[in-house]
Coordinates of C-alpha atoms in Angstrom, one line a residue:
X1 CA -0.5 -36.0 8.1
X2 CA -1.9 -33.4 5.7
X3 CA -0.5 -30.0 6.7
X4 CA -0.1 -28.1 3.4
X5 CA -2.1 -24.8 3.1
X6 CA -3.3 -24.2 -0.5
X7 CA -4.6 -21.0 -2.0
X8 CA -6.6 -20.4 -5.2
X9 CA -6.9 -16.9 -6.7
X10 CA -5.5 -14.3 -9.1
X11 CA -2.0 -12.9 -8.9
X12 CA -1.9 -9.2 -9.6
X13 CA 0.9 -6.6 -10.2
X14 CA 0.5 -3.5 -8.1
X15 CA 1.9 -0.2 -9.4
X16 CA 2.1 2.5 -6.7
X17 CA 2.8 6.2 -7.0
X18 CA 6.0 7.1 -5.0
X19 CA 5.6 8.2 -1.4
X20 CA 2.2 9.9 -1.1
X21 CA 2.1 11.2 -4.6
X22 CA -1.0 11.1 -6.8
X23 CA -0.9 8.7 -9.7
X24 CA 1.0 10.1 -12.7
X25 CA 2.3 13.0 -10.6
X26 CA 5.8 11.9 -11.5
X27 CA 6.9 9.5 -14.3
X28 CA 7.6 6.5 -12.0
X29 CA 5.7 3.8 -10.2
X30 CA 6.9 1.2 -7.6
X31 CA 6.0 -2.4 -8.3
X32 CA 4.7 -5.1 -5.9
X33 CA 3.2 -8.5 -6.5
X34 CA -0.2 -9.0 -4.8
X35 CA -3.6 -10.7 -4.9
X36 CA -5.9 -11.4 -2.0
X37 CA -5.2 -15.2 -1.7
X38 CA -1.5 -14.8 -2.5
X39 CA -1.2 -12.3 0.3
X40 CA -2.6 -14.7 2.8
X41 CA -0.2 -17.4 1.5
X42 CA 2.8 -15.2 1.9
X43 CA 1.8 -14.1 5.3
X44 CA 1.4 -17.8 6.5
X45 CA 4.7 -18.8 4.8
X46 CA 6.5 -16.2 6.9
X47 CA 4.9 -17.8 10.0
X48 CA 6.5 -21.1 9.1
X49 CA 3.7 -22.9 7.1
X50 CA 4.0 -25.0 4.0
X51 CA 2.0 -23.0 1.5
X52 CA 1.1 -23.5 -2.2
X53 CA -0.6 -21.3 -4.8
X54 CA -3.0 -22.3 -7.6
X55 CA -3.5 -19.6 -10.3
X56 CA -3.0 -18.7 -13.9
X57 CA -0.7 -16.0 -15.4
X58 CA 0.3 -15.1 -18.9
X59 CA 3.5 -16.7 -20.3
X60 CA 5.4 -13.5 -20.5
X61 CA 7.8 -11.4 -18.4
X62 CA 5.0 -10.1 -16.2
X63 CA 3.6 -13.5 -15.5
X64 CA 7.0 -14.9 -14.7
X65 CA 7.8 -11.9 -12.5
X66 CA 4.5 -12.5 -10.5
X67 CA 5.4 -16.1 -10.0
X68 CA 8.9 -15.1 -8.9
X69 CA 7.5 -12.6 -6.4
X70 CA 5.2 -15.1 -4.8
X71 CA 7.8 -17.8 -4.8
X72 CA 10.2 -15.3 -3.2
X73 CA 7.6 -15.0 -0.4
X74 CA 8.1 -18.7 0.4
X75 CA 5.1 -20.1 -1.5
X76 CA 5.2 -23.1 -3.8
X77 CA 4.1 -22.0 -7.3
X78 CA 4.3 -25.4 -9.0
X79 CA 0.5 -25.3 -9.7
X80 CA 0.5 -21.8 -11.2
X81 CA -0.3 -22.5 -14.8
X82 CA 0.4 -20.3 -17.9
X83 CA -2.5 -19.3 -20.1
X84 CA -3.6 -16.8 -22.8
X85 CA -4.6 -13.3 -21.9
X86 CA -2.9 -10.6 -19.9
X87 CA -1.6 -9.9 -16.5
X88 CA -4.0 -8.3 -14.0
X89 CA -2.9 -4.9 -12.8
X90 CA -3.9 -2.3 -10.3
X91 CA -2.6 1.2 -9.5
X92 CA -2.5 2.8 -6.1
X93 CA -2.0 6.3 -4.7
X94 CA -1.4 6.1 -1.0
X95 CA -3.4 8.6 1.0
X96 CA -2.3 10.9 3.8
X97 CA -4.1 13.0 6.4
X98 CA -7.6 13.7 5.2
X99 CA -6.9 12.3 1.7
X100 CA -7.9 8.7 1.2
X101 CA -5.9 6.2 -0.8
X102 CA -7.2 5.6 -4.3
X103 CA -7.1 2.4 -6.4
X104 CA -7.6 2.0 -10.1
X105 CA -8.0 -1.6 -11.4
X106 CA -7.0 -2.8 -14.8
X107 CA -7.7 -6.6 -14.7
X108 CA -10.4 -7.3 -17.3
X109 CA -9.6 -10.2 -19.6
X110 CA -6.7 -11.4 -17.5
X111 CA -5.3 -14.9 -17.9
X112 CA -6.8 -15.9 -14.6
X113 CA -10.2 -14.4 -15.3
X114 CA -10.5 -16.2 -18.6
X115 CA -9.1 -19.6 -17.4
X116 CA -11.5 -22.5 -16.9
X117 CA -11.9 -25.0 -14.1
X118 CA -10.5 -27.7 -16.3
X119 CA -7.2 -25.8 -16.7
X120 CA -6.2 -26.8 -13.1
X121 CA -5.1 -30.3 -11.8
X122 CA -7.1 -30.3 -8.6
X123 CA -5.9 -33.8 -7.6
X124 CA -2.2 -32.8 -7.8
X125 CA -2.7 -29.3 -6.3
X126 CA -4.7 -30.5 -3.3
X127 CA -2.5 -33.6 -2.6
X128 CA -1.5 -33.4 1.1
X129 CA -3.6 -30.3 1.7
X130 CA -5.0 -29.5 5.2
X131 CA -6.8 -26.3 4.0
X132 CA -7.9 -24.5 0.8
X133 CA -8.4 -20.8 1.0
X134 CA -10.5 -18.8 -1.5
X135 CA -12.0 -15.3 -1.7
X136 CA -15.1 -13.8 -3.1
X137 CA -13.0 -11.8 -5.6
X138 CA -12.5 -14.9 -7.8
X139 CA -16.2 -15.6 -8.5
X140 CA -16.8 -11.9 -9.0
X141 CA -14.5 -11.7 -12.0
X142 CA -16.8 -13.4 -14.4
X143 CA -18.7 -16.6 -15.2
X144 CA -15.6 -18.7 -15.9
X145 CA -14.0 -17.6 -12.6
X146 CA -17.2 -18.3 -10.7
X147 CA -17.2 -21.8 -12.2
X148 CA -13.6 -22.3 -11.2
X149 CA -14.2 -21.1 -7.6
X150 CA -17.1 -23.5 -7.2
X151 CA -15.0 -26.3 -8.8
X152 CA -12.1 -25.6 -6.4
X153 CA -14.5 -25.7 -3.4
X154 CA -16.1 -28.9 -4.5
X155 CA -12.7 -30.5 -5.1
X156 CA -11.6 -29.6 -1.6
X157 CA -14.8 -30.9 0.0
X158 CA -14.6 -34.2 -2.0
X159 CA -11.1 -34.7 -0.6
X160 CA -11.9 -33.8 3.0
X161 CA -9.9 -30.6 2.9
X162 CA -11.0 -27.7 5.2
X163 CA -12.4 -24.8 3.2
X164 CA -11.6 -21.2 4.2
X165 CA -13.3 -18.3 2.4
X166 CA -12.9 -14.5 2.6
X167 CA -16.1 -12.7 1.4
X168 CA -14.2 -9.8 -0.1
X169 CA -17.3 -8.5 -1.8
X170 CA -16.6 -6.3 -4.8
X171 CA -19.8 -4.8 -6.1
X172 CA -18.1 -3.2 -9.2
X173 CA -16.8 -6.6 -10.3
X174 CA -20.1 -8.4 -9.9
X175 CA -21.9 -5.6 -11.6
X176 CA -19.7 -5.8 -14.7
X177 CA -21.4 -9.0 -15.9
X178 CA -24.8 -10.8 -15.7
X179 CA -24.1 -12.2 -12.3
X180 CA -26.1 -13.5 -9.3
X181 CA -23.7 -12.9 -6.4
X182 CA -26.2 -13.9 -3.7
X183 CA -26.8 -17.4 -5.3
X184 CA -23.1 -18.0 -6.1
X185 CA -21.8 -16.9 -2.7
X186 CA -24.6 -18.8 -0.9
X187 CA -23.5 -22.0 -2.7
X188 CA -19.8 -21.3 -1.8
X189 CA -20.4 -20.5 1.8
X190 CA -22.6 -23.6 2.1
X191 CA -19.4 -25.6 1.7
X192 CA -17.2 -23.4 3.9
X193 CA -15.8 -24.3 7.3
X194 CA -14.1 -20.9 8.0
X195 CA -15.6 -17.6 6.9
X196 CA -13.9 -14.3 6.9
X197 CA -16.8 -11.9 6.8
X198 CA -18.9 -9.5 8.8
X199 CA -22.6 -8.7 9.3
X200 CA -22.8 -7.1 5.9
X201 CA -21.6 -10.3 4.2
X202 CA -24.1 -12.3 6.1
X203 CA -26.9 -9.8 5.3
X204 CA -26.1 -10.3 1.6
X205 CA -26.3 -14.1 1.5
X206 CA -29.2 -14.4 4.0
X207 CA -31.3 -11.6 2.7
X208 CA -31.9 -10.0 6.0
X209 CA -30.4 -6.9 7.7
X210 CA -27.9 -7.2 10.5
X211 CA -26.3 -4.5 12.6
X212 CA -22.6 -4.4 13.4
X213 CA -23.3 -2.0 16.3
X214 CA -22.0 -3.7 19.4
X215 CA -20.9 -7.2 20.4
X216 CA -24.4 -8.6 20.9
X217 CA -25.6 -7.6 17.4
X218 CA -22.5 -9.0 15.8
X219 CA -23.1 -12.3 17.7
X220 CA -26.7 -12.3 16.4
X221 CA -25.4 -12.1 12.8
X222 CA -22.9 -14.9 13.5
X223 CA -25.6 -17.1 15.0
X224 CA -27.8 -16.6 12.0
X225 CA -24.9 -17.6 9.8
X226 CA -24.3 -20.8 11.8
X227 CA -28.0 -21.7 11.6
X228 CA -28.1 -21.2 7.8
X229 CA -24.9 -23.0 7.0
X230 CA -24.4 -26.3 9.0
X231 CA -20.9 -26.8 7.7
X232 CA -19.7 -23.4 9.0
X233 CA -17.6 -23.6 12.2
X234 CA -15.8 -20.2 12.5
X235 CA -16.6 -16.6 11.5
X236 CA -13.8 -14.0 11.7
X237 CA -14.0 -10.3 11.0
X238 CA -12.5 -6.9 11.8
X239 CA -14.1 -3.5 12.5
X240 CA -12.3 -0.4 11.4
X241 CA -12.9 3.2 12.3
X242 CA -11.0 5.6 10.1
X243 CA -9.9 8.8 12.0
X244 CA -7.6 10.0 9.2
X245 CA -5.7 8.2 6.4
X246 CA -2.8 7.8 8.9
X247 CA -4.8 6.8 12.0
X248 CA -7.3 4.0 12.3
X249 CA -8.9 2.1 15.2
X250 CA -9.2 -1.6 14.6
X251 CA -10.8 -4.5 16.5
X252 CA -11.1 -8.2 15.7
X253 CA -13.8 -10.7 16.4
X254 CA -13.9 -14.5 16.1
X255 CA -17.2 -16.4 16.5
X256 CA -17.4 -20.2 17.1
X257 CA -20.6 -22.1 17.5
X258 CA -20.0 -22.3 21.2
X259 CA -19.1 -18.7 21.8
X260 CA -16.6 -16.1 20.6
X261 CA -14.2 -13.3 21.4
X262 CA -14.0 -9.7 20.5
X263 CA -10.8 -7.8 21.0
X264 CA -10.4 -4.3 22.4
X265 CA -9.8 -1.5 19.8
X266 CA -6.2 -0.9 18.9
X267 CA -5.0 2.5 17.7
X268 CA -3.0 2.2 14.5
X269 CA -1.1 5.4 13.7
X270 CA 1.6 6.4 11.3
X271 CA 0.1 4.1 8.7
X272 CA 2.5 3.3 5.8
X273 CA 0.2 1.0 3.8
X274 CA -3.2 -0.4 4.7
X275 CA -3.6 -2.5 1.5
X276 CA -3.6 -6.2 2.4
X277 CA -4.4 -5.7 6.1
X278 CA -7.5 -7.9 5.8
X279 CA -5.4 -10.6 4.2
X280 CA -2.9 -10.3 7.1
X281 CA -5.7 -10.7 9.5
X282 CA -6.8 -13.9 7.7
X283 CA -3.2 -15.2 7.9
X284 CA -3.1 -14.5 11.6
X285 CA -6.4 -16.2 12.3
X286 CA -5.4 -19.3 10.2
X287 CA -2.0 -19.5 11.9
X288 CA -3.7 -19.6 15.3
X289 CA -6.3 -22.1 14.0
X290 CA -3.6 -24.5 12.8
X291 CA -2.0 -24.2 16.2
X292 CA -5.3 -25.3 17.9
X293 CA -5.9 -21.8 19.3
X294 CA -9.3 -20.8 20.8
X295 CA -11.4 -17.9 19.7
X296 CA -9.4 -15.4 21.7
X297 CA -6.0 -16.6 20.3
X298 CA -7.3 -16.5 16.8
X299 CA -8.8 -13.0 17.1
X300 CA -5.8 -11.5 18.9
X301 CA -3.2 -13.1 16.5
X302 CA -5.2 -11.9 13.6
X303 CA -5.4 -8.4 15.1
X304 CA -1.6 -8.3 15.8
X305 CA -0.8 -9.2 12.2
X306 CA -3.2 -6.8 10.7
X307 CA -1.9 -4.0 12.8
X308 CA 1.7 -4.8 11.9
X309 CA 0.8 -4.9 8.2
X310 CA -0.1 -1.2 8.3
X311 CA 3.6 -0.5 8.9
X312 CA 4.9 -2.3 5.8
X313 CA 4.8 -1.3 2.1
X314 CA 3.4 -3.8 -0.3
X315 CA 0.4 -6.1 -0.2
X316 CA 1.5 -9.0 2.0
X317 CA 2.5 -9.5 5.6
X318 CA 6.1 -10.7 6.0
X319 CA 6.2 -10.9 9.8
X320 CA 7.2 -14.0 11.8
X321 CA 6.1 -15.4 15.1
X322 CA 8.7 -13.3 17.0
X323 CA 7.2 -10.2 15.5
X324 CA 3.7 -11.1 16.8
X325 CA 5.2 -11.8 20.2
X326 CA 7.0 -8.4 20.2
X327 CA 3.8 -6.6 19.2
X328 CA 1.8 -8.3 21.9
X329 CA 4.5 -7.4 24.4
X330 CA 4.1 -3.8 23.6
X331 CA 7.8 -2.9 23.2
X332 CA 8.3 -0.1 20.6
X333 CA 12.0 0.6 21.2
X334 CA 14.6 -0.5 18.7
X335 CA 15.1 -4.3 18.7
X336 CA 18.8 -5.1 18.8

């Protein structure tokens, strides 16, 4: 039985200012390996799943280090190829109080962004796959990446593999080239079974405004998505209210064709690192989906993992099933 979860996207190196410093305040940076799809893969690997990554990195110390970091997270990297170009980077200054976090990207011309669909062996990479997960960051990187994302999606559908897609809309990336994000994303979402996206993502592809104000209006947006995309079976999203950089209120929602579930708000305080929280949510939802969970189970598991991720430095969730159970149990004393 196919049970492998496969992920296609760019691996990035993250360079973070120490503590809550500004970038370049002191002559040191902390390094983490990240990337939207890799973060979901690592999160699910820590929940006990067989996960594999498809990507392209340069054949140098940075590329090899990125592979080692993802492999160290429990993810098979046999289908990460080496190519020309450079390693994608981004720089982070972690906010505090009334100062927001700040990210500076340096990823143009990376090995992944300049790779072609033909550089990947889709037959081998998708052998035994139950699911392929992509994000909207990949097609936003440029025309070759857009072609590769579409090729990956078509390869999955041709093999009967469930397709999961996180909208992750990045206007600056789309605007950097002669792109047509609505057309490309509409084609991708037309093949998708599981969509991580909210009313704004649906507004973009459907060309009509939706409000996220209240459960009824969020359901209205989901129903429009289901009507427009017959393949689509599940839509998952979070809503975040930022009180300060260290205090957010977060809720989760999962819509199915037959109904849905929206969680209560959870106060997340003492935030250590919010980067990758959306990827942790995706990992939690997909974990519950693989276990046959209903809309409530998927929303609440995703919410638990995204809340926990805020306590952990780095891009990826590294929590197990016992950590989710402890979170849901509400115990905050030292676990001995």
